[in-house]
CSV table of C-alpha atoms in Angstrom, one decimal:
chain,number,residue,atom,x,y,z
A,1,MET,CA,-54.4,154.7,101.5
A,2,ALA,CA,-52.0,157.4,100.5
A,3,GLY,CA,-49.4,156.0,102.8
A,4,SER,CA,-49.7,152.6,101.1
A,5,SER,CA,-49.1,154.1,97.7
A,6,ILE,CA,-46.0,155.9,98.9
A,7,ALA,CA,-44.6,152.8,100.6
A,8,ALA,CA,-45.2,150.8,97.4
A,9,GLY,CA,-43.5,153.4,95.3
A,10,VAL,CA,-40.5,153.5,97.7
A,11,LEU,CA,-40.3,149.7,97.6
A,12,ALA,CA,-40.4,149.7,93.8
A,13,VAL,CA,-37.6,152.3,93.6
A,14,ALA,CA,-35.5,150.4,96.1
A,15,ALA,CA,-36.0,147.1,94.2
A,16,THR,CA,-35.1,148.7,90.9
A,17,LEU,CA,-31.9,150.2,92.4
A,18,THR,CA,-30.9,146.9,93.9
A,19,PHE,CA,-31.3,145.0,90.7
A,20,GLY,CA,-29.4,147.7,88.8
A,21,LEU,CA,-26.5,147.7,91.2
A,22,ALA,CA,-26.3,143.9,91.1
A,23,ALA,CA,-26.1,144.0,87.3
A,24,VAL,CA,-23.3,146.6,87.4
A,25,GLY,CA,-21.4,144.6,90.1
A,26,GLY,CA,-21.7,141.4,88.1
A,27,ALA,CA,-20.4,143.2,85.0
A,28,ALA,CA,-17.4,144.6,87.0
A,29,VAL,CA,-16.6,141.1,88.3
A,30,THR,CA,-16.7,139.7,84.8
A,31,ALA,CA,-14.4,142.4,83.5
A,32,GLN,CA,-11.9,141.6,86.2
A,33,ARG,CA,-12.1,137.9,85.6
A,34,ALA,CA,-11.5,138.5,81.9
A,35,ALA,CA,-8.4,140.6,82.7
A,36,GLY,CA,-7.0,138.0,85.0
A,37,ALA,CA,-7.7,135.3,82.4
A,38,ALA,CA,-5.9,137.3,79.7
A,39,ASP,CA,-2.9,137.9,81.9
A,40,ALA,CA,-2.6,134.2,82.8
A,41,ALA,CA,-3.1,133.1,79.2
A,42,ALA,CA,-0.4,135.5,77.9
A,43,LEU,CA,2.1,134.4,80.5
A,44,ALA,CA,1.4,130.7,79.8
A,45,ALA,CA,1.9,131.2,76.0
A,46,ALA,CA,5.1,133.3,76.5
A,47,ASP,CA,6.5,130.7,78.9
A,48,ALA,CA,5.7,127.9,76.5
A,49,ALA,CA,7.2,129.8,73.6
A,50,SER,CA,10.5,130.4,75.5
A,51,GLY,CA,10.7,126.7,76.6
A,52,ALA,CA,10.4,127.6,80.3
A,53,VAL,CA,7.2,125.5,80.5
A,54,PRO,CA,7.2,122.3,78.4
A,55,ALA,CA,3.9,122.0,76.6
A,56,PRO,CA,2.8,119.1,74.4
A,57,ASP,CA,1.1,121.4,71.9
A,58,SER,CA,1.5,125.0,70.7
A,59,PRO,CA,1.8,128.0,73.0
A,60,CYS,CA,-1.6,129.3,71.8
A,61,ALA,CA,-3.3,126.0,72.6
A,62,LEU,CA,-1.9,126.2,76.1
A,63,ALA,CA,-3.2,129.8,76.4
A,64,ALA,CA,-6.6,128.6,75.3
A,65,ARG,CA,-6.7,125.9,78.0
A,66,VAL,CA,-5.6,128.5,80.7
A,67,ALA,CA,-8.2,131.0,79.6
A,68,ALA,CA,-10.9,128.2,79.7
A,69,ALA,CA,-9.8,127.2,83.2
A,70,SER,CA,-10.3,130.9,84.2
A,71,GLY,CA,-13.8,130.9,82.8
A,72,ALA,CA,-13.0,132.8,79.6
A,73,GLU,CA,-12.6,132.0,76.0
A,74,LEU,CA,-9.5,132.8,73.9
A,75,ALA,CA,-10.5,135.0,71.0
A,76,GLN,CA,-7.0,135.7,69.6
A,77,CYS,CA,-3.4,134.6,70.2
A,78,GLU,CA,-0.4,136.0,68.4
A,79,LEU,CA,3.3,135.1,68.9
A,80,THR,CA,6.1,137.4,67.8
A,81,GLY,CA,9.3,135.7,68.8
A,82,LEU,CA,9.0,135.1,72.6
A,83,VAL,CA,6.2,137.7,73.1
A,84,ALA,CA,2.6,136.5,73.3
A,85,THR,CA,-0.3,138.8,72.8
A,86,VAL,CA,-3.7,137.3,73.7
A,87,THR,CA,-7.3,138.5,73.7
A,88,VAL,CA,-9.9,136.8,75.8
A,89,GLN,CA,-13.6,137.3,76.4
A,90,ALA,CA,-15.9,136.3,79.2
A,91,LYS,CA,-19.7,136.4,79.0
A,92,TYR,CA,-22.1,138.0,81.5
A,93,ALA,CA,-25.8,138.3,80.9
A,94,GLY,CA,-25.4,138.0,77.1
A,95,LEU,CA,-22.6,140.6,76.9
A,96,ALA,CA,-18.9,139.9,76.5
A,97,ALA,CA,-16.1,141.5,78.5
A,98,VAL,CA,-13.0,141.6,76.3
A,99,SER,CA,-9.5,141.9,77.7
A,100,ARG,CA,-6.1,141.9,76.1
A,101,ALA,CA,-2.7,141.1,77.6
A,102,ARG,CA,0.9,140.8,76.4
A,103,ALA,CA,3.7,138.9,78.0
A,104,GLY,CA,7.3,138.1,77.2
A,105,PRO,CA,10.9,139.1,78.0
A,106,PRO,CA,11.7,142.7,78.7
A,107,GLU,CA,12.5,145.0,75.7
A,108,GLY,CA,16.1,144.6,74.5
A,109,PHE,CA,16.5,140.9,75.5
């Protein structure tokens, strides 16, 4: 009987650790997805602002479409000349991973 209790306890601890690690892993993946979406959206907005990529609507609208295609939502978009700064968020288990990126020509150009 004592062996059964110990086995059940070990199994419960193992299950708890497994679920905890799965949650942490999912959050890490979501954070990386948000970072990639922010990079892509900032590059798209900067390219549209410079005229390198023809876009039928505003650079920020293009950034929103790129972020949505990456599984994220555009939270903020700001254009200063040819430099685009965007903030995106991706949701995971009711929490939001937020990432910010900036793209444009090098300083001095």
